[in-house]
Structures are given as C-alpha cells and as structure tokens.
Amino acid sequence: MIKIIEAASAERSEILTRDIQLESGVEESVRAIIEGVREGKDEALIAYTEQFDKVRLSSLRVEAEAIEAAYHAQDDVYKETLAAAAENIRAFHQQQVRDGFRMEKEDGVVLGQKITPIERAGLYVPGGTAAYPSSVLMNAIPAKIAGVKELVMTTPPAKDGQIPSFILAAAYVAGVDTVISAGGAQAIAALAYGTQSVPKVDKIVGPGNVFVATAKRMLYGVVDIDMIAGPSEILVIADETGEPARIAADLLSQAEHDKLASAILVTNSRSLANAVSEELEKQIPALWRHEIARASIDTNGRILLVNNIEEAVNIANEIAPEHLEVYLDEPFVWLDKIKNAGSIFLGKYTPEAVGDYFAGPNHTLPTSGTARFSSPLSVDDFIKKTQYISYTKEALQKAKDYVAGFAFKEGLEGHAKSILKRFEK
C-alpha cells in the first residue's frame, strides 16, 4: 500500500536523495562485451546475440524491403495511429529548428555561429516487454528534422529471430535509414566503434536496461549520448477537487513501467489522499502488469500532505520529476512557478500518457532529479554549433594590445607573440 506522509517529515528526504544507480558489478561484464565487439566486430555481435538472445543470426541488417513490408502488413488503425502521432511530433519539433547568426562590425570584424547536423546518429530501441514503437518516433523524428543524414536503429531480435513488425513499421514512418538486429551493451559498442554491418555513429540516443545504460556511460567520449535514464517517475499535484480514480490511474501509468518507478501525489487534502490510496488498491489487481505496479507503489509510491498548493509546487521543484501533472482547475496559474520538471501536464484532461504517445513534445525526459539541469530530447541534441571569427588588419591592430596583455598575464608568451609578430616591421 502507498505511504501517506506529512511533507515536512524525515521520510521526505528519501524522495529528494535519489540518484541514477548503475550496478557496479555490471561494469566488468560490459567492459568485456565492448572490447569483444571492438575486436571481433560482426562476428562478436552475432555471437553475443546468440548468447544473450538465444538467436543465431545469418545477417545483422534488416533489408529496406522488409521494413516497408512490415509497415504495409499492419492494420489500418495502427498505421493511422502512427501517422497521426508522427505528424504531431514533427509539428512540435519543427518549432525547435534554429538558424545560425552573423555579426558584422564597422571595423571589418565578422563573428558568427553556424548550425551543422550530426552526420550519423544511433537509436537504441529496447526489446522484449519494453518494445516501444512510440520511442522510435520520439527519437528518430527530431533527428531527421535536425538534418541527420543517416539514422541507424538497433534493437534485439525476438525468439523467432525477427524484429517485431510493429517496431519496423514505426521505423518506416519515422524515416530510419538502417535497422540492425542486435541489442544490449553489444549493440551500443557496435554503434560506437562500427562493424562490417553497423556504421560508426556520432551520437547514441534511446533508453535501455542497466547493461545498455552502463555501456553508454562507459563509451561517452568515444561517442556522444543523450542521457543516462533512471526509472520512470510521475508527480501529481492535486487539491480537494481532484478525482481519486483518475489520479490513481495516472500514478499507475508510470508505476507499471518498472518496479523501481516512482509515483508521487502531493496534495493539501487528506481526504483525497485516503481516497487515492483506496483507489490504487482497487486498480492495481486489474492491470496486466500488476506485479510490477504493486512493487513500485509499495516501495517507491508516496502521498505527501502539504498545507497549500504553493508548497506543493515548491516540493515539485525540489524533486524535479520526469513527469509533472498539475491536476488543478486553473493549472496555468502555476506554470511560471514550476522550475524543474522534464515535462509538465496541465489540467485534469492532460494525463501523462497523452504525452507519451501522441501530443508531440518528446517523451525522452530527464529522470532522477536531473531535470534541475537538463532537458528533454530535442532537435538540439542532433546539431552542433560552430563559431567563426574573421578580423581585418585594422581590427586586429586595435585589439592587439588587449589580447597580448591577457596572454602575458596568463604567462602564455607564445599567444602574445602570435598577435604582435603581425605588426613587427
């Protein structure tokens, strides 16, 4: 059963001190896998797929014809769903596109910044019970809008050796260029270093289990990554007008993800707190993933009692949740006061799930309090900003003494001379 506690109690500190936990015992295994793939390339990737996924593959690449055929094999409702969601995601992320700029000064100085898309990006898509076509759309579409030339998707094969057709259909709609049948740390290593079948990429995005997360962390520097994601989180702010059944359902929408997921209600109404607790007990047994939801609610679920909504917002800013629902009649009153959250869901008819699948904003979000300093996945994750500078002789002459003075102050005589040599007779 979910715990109901006073917000000022010592137990509140348990929520505020969470961080992303990577199992240290996993590192040795992942390091061996990375080196194996780096040395053995395709052969190692096929061997690891047989070892971990119990599938012996004859080819790692999925042919473009097979991807297209998978899309056409879907029913019309699913194809319409993919198209509608993709349209919303494109429309939202198109607003994030930025241009470079150029500044020209009177003395001939030209300064600027140009925007260049990443050449090749890798998208990791989990398999098994965590095969999410929505994540394919959310990760691939911003990359394509940014101008990424090649998007390489890796995902583990099912027991029959095939990638689920509904995942391939999402890849087709999102414009994925290359699909590789491989998962786990070995897929991350293949994307980072390249193999005969897997192109070496510049950045890897997408969620995964602890082996995937550890591999991404260990290979950062060889390749860029989006983030290290922790377990799913939701925090709901509600007052006495909240409907217990709906709030309980919203909490469970994240609790069913993972036994380590956290679901938190912050309210100034004890009667609502009690009613939501009762509703959770009614709804959990009816879920397909009731065992996972049960463990999540019992271990990491909390209802925090506060004096007023302003206090609730302050607590939300401290926790910095991945998903924040403002379940109030006038939610926009509080929007500017919310500083730390991955994504904010405003109003009683904006459940977190609409953001997961359909609304358009990205569902790849910072977790474990990292919303204090990081942002959702966006077009910006797939671009580089490069500065440029041009000085005329006259402009450099005006600046030379300032630049040389700085260089001498820092003890870097060579820097100073590189300026002054240009003006020696």
Short mmCIF file of C-alpha atoms in Angstrom, two decimals, residues 13-347:
data_model
loop_
_atom_site.label_atom_id
_atom_site.label_comp_id
_atom_site.label_asym_id
_atom_site.label_seq_id
_atom_site.Cartn_x
_atom_site.Cartn_y
_atom_site.Cartn_z
CA SER A 13 14.34 13.05 2.38
CA GLU A 14 14.17 9.57 0.81
CA ILE A 15 12.50 11.09 -2.23
CA LEU A 16 14.89 14.01 -2.51
CA THR A 17 18.11 12.00 -2.28
CA ARG A 18 17.51 9.59 -5.16
CA ASP A 19 20.04 9.41 -7.99
CA ILE A 20 20.75 7.28 -11.03
CA GLN A 21 22.10 3.95 -9.84
CA LEU A 22 24.31 1.90 -12.15
CA GLU A 23 25.18 -1.52 -10.76
CA SER A 24 28.93 -1.58 -10.31
CA GLY A 25 29.05 -5.36 -10.82
CA VAL A 26 27.78 -4.89 -14.34
CA GLU A 27 30.74 -2.78 -15.43
CA GLU A 28 33.18 -5.69 -15.74
CA SER A 29 30.79 -7.64 -17.95
CA VAL A 30 30.03 -4.61 -20.10
CA ARG A 31 33.70 -3.76 -20.48
CA ALA A 32 34.39 -7.28 -21.77
CA ILE A 33 31.49 -7.03 -24.22
CA ILE A 34 32.68 -3.67 -25.50
CA GLU A 35 36.19 -4.98 -26.12
CA GLY A 36 34.79 -8.12 -27.71
CA VAL A 37 32.77 -6.13 -30.23
CA ARG A 38 35.59 -3.67 -30.83
CA GLU A 39 37.91 -6.53 -31.77
CA GLY A 40 35.51 -9.07 -33.27
CA LYS A 41 33.03 -6.73 -34.96
CA ASP A 42 30.16 -8.57 -36.75
CA GLU A 43 31.34 -12.00 -35.62
CA ALA A 44 31.30 -10.91 -31.96
CA LEU A 45 27.96 -9.16 -32.36
CA ILE A 46 26.38 -12.31 -33.78
CA ALA A 47 27.93 -14.44 -31.03
CA TYR A 48 26.65 -12.15 -28.27
CA THR A 49 23.18 -12.15 -29.83
CA GLU A 50 23.21 -15.95 -29.73
CA GLN A 51 24.47 -15.93 -26.14
CA PHE A 52 22.04 -13.38 -24.71
CA ASP A 53 19.02 -13.51 -27.02
CA LYS A 54 19.25 -17.23 -27.91
CA VAL A 55 19.06 -16.41 -31.61
CA ARG A 56 21.65 -17.28 -34.27
CA LEU A 57 21.51 -14.65 -36.99
CA SER A 58 22.80 -15.06 -40.52
CA SER A 59 22.60 -11.32 -41.14
CA LEU A 60 22.53 -8.32 -38.83
CA ARG A 61 20.97 -5.82 -41.24
CA VAL A 62 17.25 -5.74 -41.91
CA GLU A 63 16.60 -5.13 -45.58
CA ALA A 64 14.74 -1.97 -46.56
CA GLU A 65 12.15 -4.07 -48.36
CA ALA A 66 11.41 -5.97 -45.15
CA ILE A 67 10.95 -2.71 -43.24
CA GLU A 68 8.50 -1.40 -45.80
CA ALA A 69 6.68 -4.74 -45.94
CA ALA A 70 6.30 -4.69 -42.14
CA TYR A 71 4.58 -1.32 -42.37
CA HIS A 72 2.17 -2.43 -45.07
CA ALA A 73 1.34 -5.56 -43.05
CA GLN A 74 -0.08 -3.52 -40.16
CA ASP A 75 -3.78 -2.94 -39.77
CA ASP A 76 -5.22 0.38 -40.88
CA VAL A 77 -5.90 1.61 -37.34
CA TYR A 78 -2.28 1.18 -36.27
CA LYS A 79 -1.00 2.83 -39.45
CA GLU A 80 -3.35 5.75 -38.87
CA THR A 81 -2.16 5.98 -35.25
CA LEU A 82 1.49 6.08 -36.33
CA ALA A 83 0.76 8.73 -38.94
CA ALA A 84 -1.20 10.97 -36.55
CA ALA A 85 1.39 10.71 -33.76
CA ALA A 86 4.25 11.34 -36.20
CA GLU A 87 2.51 14.43 -37.55
CA ASN A 88 2.14 15.86 -34.05
CA ILE A 89 5.74 15.07 -33.14
CA ARG A 90 7.04 16.67 -36.34
CA ALA A 91 4.94 19.79 -35.88
CA PHE A 92 6.22 20.33 -32.32
CA HIS A 93 9.87 19.62 -33.04
CA GLN A 94 9.88 21.72 -36.20
CA GLN A 95 9.48 24.73 -33.90
CA GLN A 96 12.85 23.89 -32.34
CA VAL A 97 14.83 24.35 -35.55
CA ARG A 98 17.32 27.16 -35.19
CA ASP A 99 19.46 29.14 -37.62
CA GLY A 100 22.98 30.37 -37.19
CA PHE A 101 23.80 34.06 -36.95
CA ARG A 102 26.37 36.51 -38.33
CA MET A 103 27.56 39.79 -36.81
CA GLU A 104 29.47 42.38 -38.85
CA LYS A 105 31.17 45.27 -37.07
CA GLU A 106 32.23 48.59 -38.56
CA ASP A 107 35.93 47.76 -38.30
CA GLY A 108 35.54 44.71 -40.53
CA VAL A 109 35.26 42.08 -37.82
CA VAL A 110 32.90 39.23 -38.70
CA LEU A 111 31.64 36.93 -35.97
CA GLY A 112 29.12 34.17 -36.27
CA GLN A 113 27.75 30.77 -35.42
CA LYS A 114 26.74 28.11 -37.87
CA ILE A 115 24.49 25.12 -37.24
CA THR A 116 25.54 21.71 -38.57
CA PRO A 117 23.57 18.50 -38.08
CA ILE A 118 25.29 15.44 -36.69
CA GLU A 119 26.30 13.27 -39.64
CA ARG A 120 25.15 9.91 -38.27
CA ALA A 121 23.14 9.04 -35.15
CA GLY A 122 22.32 5.74 -33.49
CA LEU A 123 18.95 4.94 -31.96
CA TYR A 124 18.70 2.13 -29.43
CA VAL A 125 15.26 0.53 -29.08
CA PRO A 126 14.74 -2.00 -26.27
CA GLY A 127 13.14 -5.37 -26.97
CA GLY A 128 11.14 -7.91 -25.02
CA THR A 129 8.43 -6.45 -22.79
CA ALA A 130 9.88 -2.97 -23.32
CA ALA A 131 9.49 -2.70 -27.09
CA TYR A 132 8.04 0.76 -27.58
CA PRO A 133 7.25 1.99 -31.11
CA SER A 134 6.47 5.40 -29.61
CA SER A 135 10.14 5.72 -28.65
CA VAL A 136 11.14 5.07 -32.25
CA LEU A 137 9.07 8.07 -33.34
CA MET A 138 10.21 10.29 -30.45
CA ASN A 139 13.91 9.67 -31.09
CA ALA A 140 14.02 9.40 -34.86
CA ILE A 141 11.80 12.30 -35.92
CA PRO A 142 13.80 15.09 -34.17
CA ALA A 143 16.99 13.63 -35.67
CA LYS A 144 15.54 13.77 -39.16
CA ILE A 145 14.24 17.31 -38.64
CA ALA A 146 17.73 18.35 -37.49
CA GLY A 147 19.13 17.05 -40.77
CA VAL A 148 20.90 13.86 -39.63
CA LYS A 149 21.92 12.11 -42.86
CA GLU A 150 21.87 8.56 -41.56
CA LEU A 151 19.92 7.22 -38.61
CA VAL A 152 20.91 3.72 -37.52
CA MET A 153 18.48 1.84 -35.28
CA THR A 154 19.48 -1.21 -33.27
CA THR A 155 17.02 -3.46 -31.48
CA PRO A 156 17.25 -7.06 -30.25
CA PRO A 157 15.50 -9.81 -32.21
CA ALA A 158 12.62 -11.78 -30.72
CA LYS A 159 12.91 -15.51 -30.05
CA ASP A 160 11.97 -16.25 -33.65
CA GLY A 161 14.92 -14.20 -34.85
CA GLN A 162 12.73 -11.40 -36.19
CA ILE A 163 12.28 -7.82 -35.07
CA PRO A 164 8.61 -7.20 -34.18
CA SER A 165 6.82 -5.88 -37.24
CA PHE A 166 5.14 -3.05 -35.28
CA ILE A 167 8.61 -1.72 -34.39
CA LEU A 168 9.74 -1.89 -38.01
CA ALA A 169 6.55 -0.10 -39.05
CA ALA A 170 7.37 2.78 -36.70
CA ALA A 171 10.90 2.90 -38.10
CA TYR A 172 9.47 3.15 -41.62
CA VAL A 173 7.17 6.04 -40.67
CA ALA A 174 9.94 7.87 -38.80
CA GLY A 175 12.41 7.62 -41.69
CA VAL A 176 15.02 5.37 -40.07
CA ASP A 177 17.71 4.59 -42.67
CA THR A 178 19.33 1.44 -41.30
CA VAL A 179 17.97 -1.21 -38.92
CA ILE A 180 20.32 -3.60 -37.12
CA SER A 181 19.11 -6.73 -35.36
CA ALA A 182 21.13 -6.52 -32.14
CA GLY A 183 20.56 -5.35 -28.61
CA GLY A 184 22.22 -4.90 -25.24
CA ALA A 185 25.65 -3.49 -24.49
CA GLN A 186 26.95 -5.18 -27.63
CA ALA A 187 24.71 -3.02 -29.82
CA ILE A 188 25.92 0.15 -28.09
CA ALA A 189 29.52 -0.92 -28.65
CA ALA A 190 28.82 -1.64 -32.32
CA LEU A 191 27.31 1.82 -32.80
CA ALA A 192 30.24 3.46 -31.03
CA TYR A 193 33.06 1.69 -32.88
CA GLY A 194 31.40 0.42 -36.04
CA THR A 195 31.48 -3.09 -37.52
CA GLN A 196 31.26 -4.51 -41.03
CA SER A 197 27.44 -4.21 -40.86
CA VAL A 198 26.96 -1.40 -38.34
CA PRO A 199 28.05 2.12 -39.29
CA LYS A 200 30.00 4.03 -36.64
CA VAL A 201 27.80 6.83 -35.33
CA ASP A 202 28.48 10.19 -33.72
CA LYS A 203 25.75 10.04 -31.08
CA ILE A 204 23.61 7.35 -29.45
CA VAL A 205 20.12 8.04 -28.12
CA GLY A 206 17.38 5.89 -26.67
CA PRO A 207 16.59 4.05 -23.42
CA GLY A 208 17.73 0.63 -22.28
CA ASN A 209 18.37 -1.66 -19.34
CA VAL A 210 21.28 -1.40 -16.91
CA PHE A 211 23.70 -3.03 -19.39
CA VAL A 212 22.75 -0.54 -22.10
CA ALA A 213 22.97 2.41 -19.68
CA THR A 214 26.37 1.24 -18.42
CA ALA A 215 27.68 0.82 -21.95
CA LYS A 216 26.50 4.31 -22.89
CA ARG A 217 28.18 5.80 -19.85
CA MET A 218 31.44 3.93 -20.47
CA LEU A 219 31.56 4.87 -24.16
CA TYR A 220 30.78 8.54 -23.67
CA GLY A 221 33.73 10.35 -25.23
CA VAL A 222 34.11 7.77 -27.96
CA VAL A 223 30.61 8.79 -28.93
CA ASP A 224 28.12 11.32 -27.61
CA ILE A 225 25.00 10.15 -25.76
CA ASP A 226 21.67 11.71 -24.92
CA MET A 227 21.42 10.89 -21.21
CA ILE A 228 21.62 8.12 -18.62
CA ALA A 229 17.99 7.43 -17.83
CA GLY A 230 16.81 6.19 -14.46
CA PRO A 231 13.46 4.57 -13.63
CA SER A 232 10.23 6.30 -14.70
CA GLU A 233 8.71 8.97 -12.44
CA ILE A 234 5.46 10.82 -12.08
CA LEU A 235 4.44 13.51 -9.60
CA VAL A 236 0.84 14.72 -9.44
CA ILE A 237 -0.19 17.97 -7.74
CA ALA A 238 -3.88 17.97 -6.78
CA ASP A 239 -6.26 19.67 -4.37
CA GLU A 240 -9.60 18.67 -2.86
CA THR A 241 -11.29 18.91 -6.29
CA GLY A 242 -9.25 16.00 -7.64
CA GLU A 243 -10.96 12.79 -8.76
CA PRO A 244 -9.34 9.87 -6.89
CA ALA A 245 -9.92 7.23 -9.58
CA ARG A 246 -8.30 9.33 -12.30
CA ILE A 247 -5.34 10.35 -10.16
CA ALA A 248 -4.74 6.74 -9.14
CA ALA A 249 -4.83 5.70 -12.79
CA ASP A 250 -2.29 8.40 -13.65
CA LEU A 251 0.05 7.25 -10.89
CA LEU A 252 -0.20 3.68 -12.15
CA SER A 253 0.58 4.74 -15.70
CA GLN A 254 4.19 5.10 -14.56
CA ALA A 255 4.24 2.50 -11.80
CA GLU A 256 3.57 -0.23 -14.36
CA HIS A 257 6.82 0.58 -16.19
CA ASP A 258 9.27 -0.72 -13.63
CA LYS A 259 9.42 -1.99 -10.06
CA LEU A 260 11.82 0.88 -9.39
CA ALA A 261 9.48 3.52 -10.88
CA SER A 262 8.20 6.21 -8.52
CA ALA A 263 4.66 7.59 -8.35
CA ILE A 264 4.02 10.55 -6.05
CA LEU A 265 0.92 12.55 -5.22
CA VAL A 266 1.34 15.91 -3.48
CA THR A 267 -1.91 17.29 -2.10
CA ASN A 268 -3.33 19.60 0.55
CA SER A 269 -6.33 17.29 1.04
CA ARG A 270 -6.12 14.37 3.44
CA SER A 271 -9.47 13.05 2.26
CA LEU A 272 -8.16 12.96 -1.33
CA ALA A 273 -5.00 11.21 -0.14
CA ASN A 274 -7.02 8.48 1.56
CA ALA A 275 -9.34 8.09 -1.42
CA VAL A 276 -6.44 7.79 -3.88
CA SER A 277 -4.82 5.17 -1.66
CA GLU A 278 -8.04 3.16 -1.72
CA GLU A 279 -8.35 3.53 -5.48
CA LEU A 280 -4.82 2.24 -6.01
CA GLU A 281 -5.72 -0.91 -4.13
CA LYS A 282 -8.76 -1.39 -6.38
CA GLN A 283 -6.98 -0.69 -9.65
CA ILE A 284 -3.65 -2.48 -9.23
CA PRO A 285 -5.03 -6.07 -9.37
CA ALA A 286 -6.79 -5.31 -12.67
CA LEU A 287 -3.61 -4.27 -14.51
CA TRP A 288 -1.83 -6.62 -16.90
CA ARG A 289 1.45 -5.69 -15.21
CA HIS A 290 0.01 -5.72 -11.70
CA GLU A 291 3.06 -7.34 -10.10
CA ILE A 292 5.34 -4.57 -11.35
CA ALA A 293 2.86 -1.84 -10.38
CA ARG A 294 2.40 -3.40 -6.94
CA ALA A 295 6.13 -3.41 -6.25
CA SER A 296 6.54 0.15 -7.49
CA ILE A 297 3.69 1.57 -5.38
CA ASP A 298 4.66 -0.34 -2.24
CA THR A 299 8.36 0.55 -2.48
CA ASN A 300 8.53 3.94 -4.15
CA GLY A 301 4.98 5.29 -4.10
CA ARG A 302 4.27 8.22 -1.79
CA ILE A 303 1.46 10.65 -1.00
CA LEU A 304 2.81 13.87 0.52
CA LEU A 305 0.48 16.07 2.54
CA VAL A 306 1.12 19.82 2.32
CA ASN A 307 -0.59 22.94 3.64
CA ASN A 308 -1.29 24.55 0.26
CA ILE A 309 -0.61 24.28 -3.48
CA GLU A 310 2.28 26.73 -3.36
CA GLU A 311 4.06 24.35 -1.00
CA ALA A 312 3.25 21.51 -3.39
CA VAL A 313 4.87 23.39 -6.26
CA ASN A 314 7.96 24.07 -4.16
CA ILE A 315 8.27 20.37 -3.39
CA ALA A 316 7.88 19.53 -7.08
CA ASN A 317 10.74 21.90 -7.84
CA GLU A 318 12.89 20.13 -5.25
CA ILE A 319 12.08 16.68 -6.61
CA ALA A 320 12.40 17.75 -10.27
CA PRO A 321 10.29 14.86 -11.59
CA GLU A 322 10.39 13.38 -15.06
CA HIS A 323 6.61 13.89 -15.46
CA LEU A 324 4.68 16.52 -13.52
CA GLU A 325 0.88 16.63 -13.66
CA VAL A 326 -0.75 19.81 -12.40
CA TYR A 327 -4.17 18.29 -11.75
CA LEU A 328 -5.97 21.54 -10.92
CA ASP A 329 -8.84 23.60 -12.33
CA GLU A 330 -6.54 26.54 -13.15
CA PRO A 331 -3.17 24.93 -13.84
CA PHE A 332 -1.65 27.76 -15.91
CA VAL A 333 -1.62 29.95 -12.79
CA TRP A 334 1.26 27.80 -11.57
CA LEU A 335 3.19 27.26 -14.79
CA ASP A 336 5.75 30.05 -14.33
CA LYS A 337 6.42 28.94 -10.76
CA ILE A 338 7.45 25.45 -11.88
CA LYS A 339 11.21 25.50 -12.49
CA ASN A 340 12.26 21.84 -12.50
CA ALA A 341 10.41 19.16 -14.45
CA GLY A 342 11.03 17.09 -17.55
CA SER A 343 7.55 17.64 -18.97
CA ILE A 344 4.53 19.39 -17.44
CA PHE A 345 0.96 18.21 -17.98
CA LEU A 346 -1.55 20.97 -17.28
CA GLY A 347 -5.16 20.36 -16.34
#
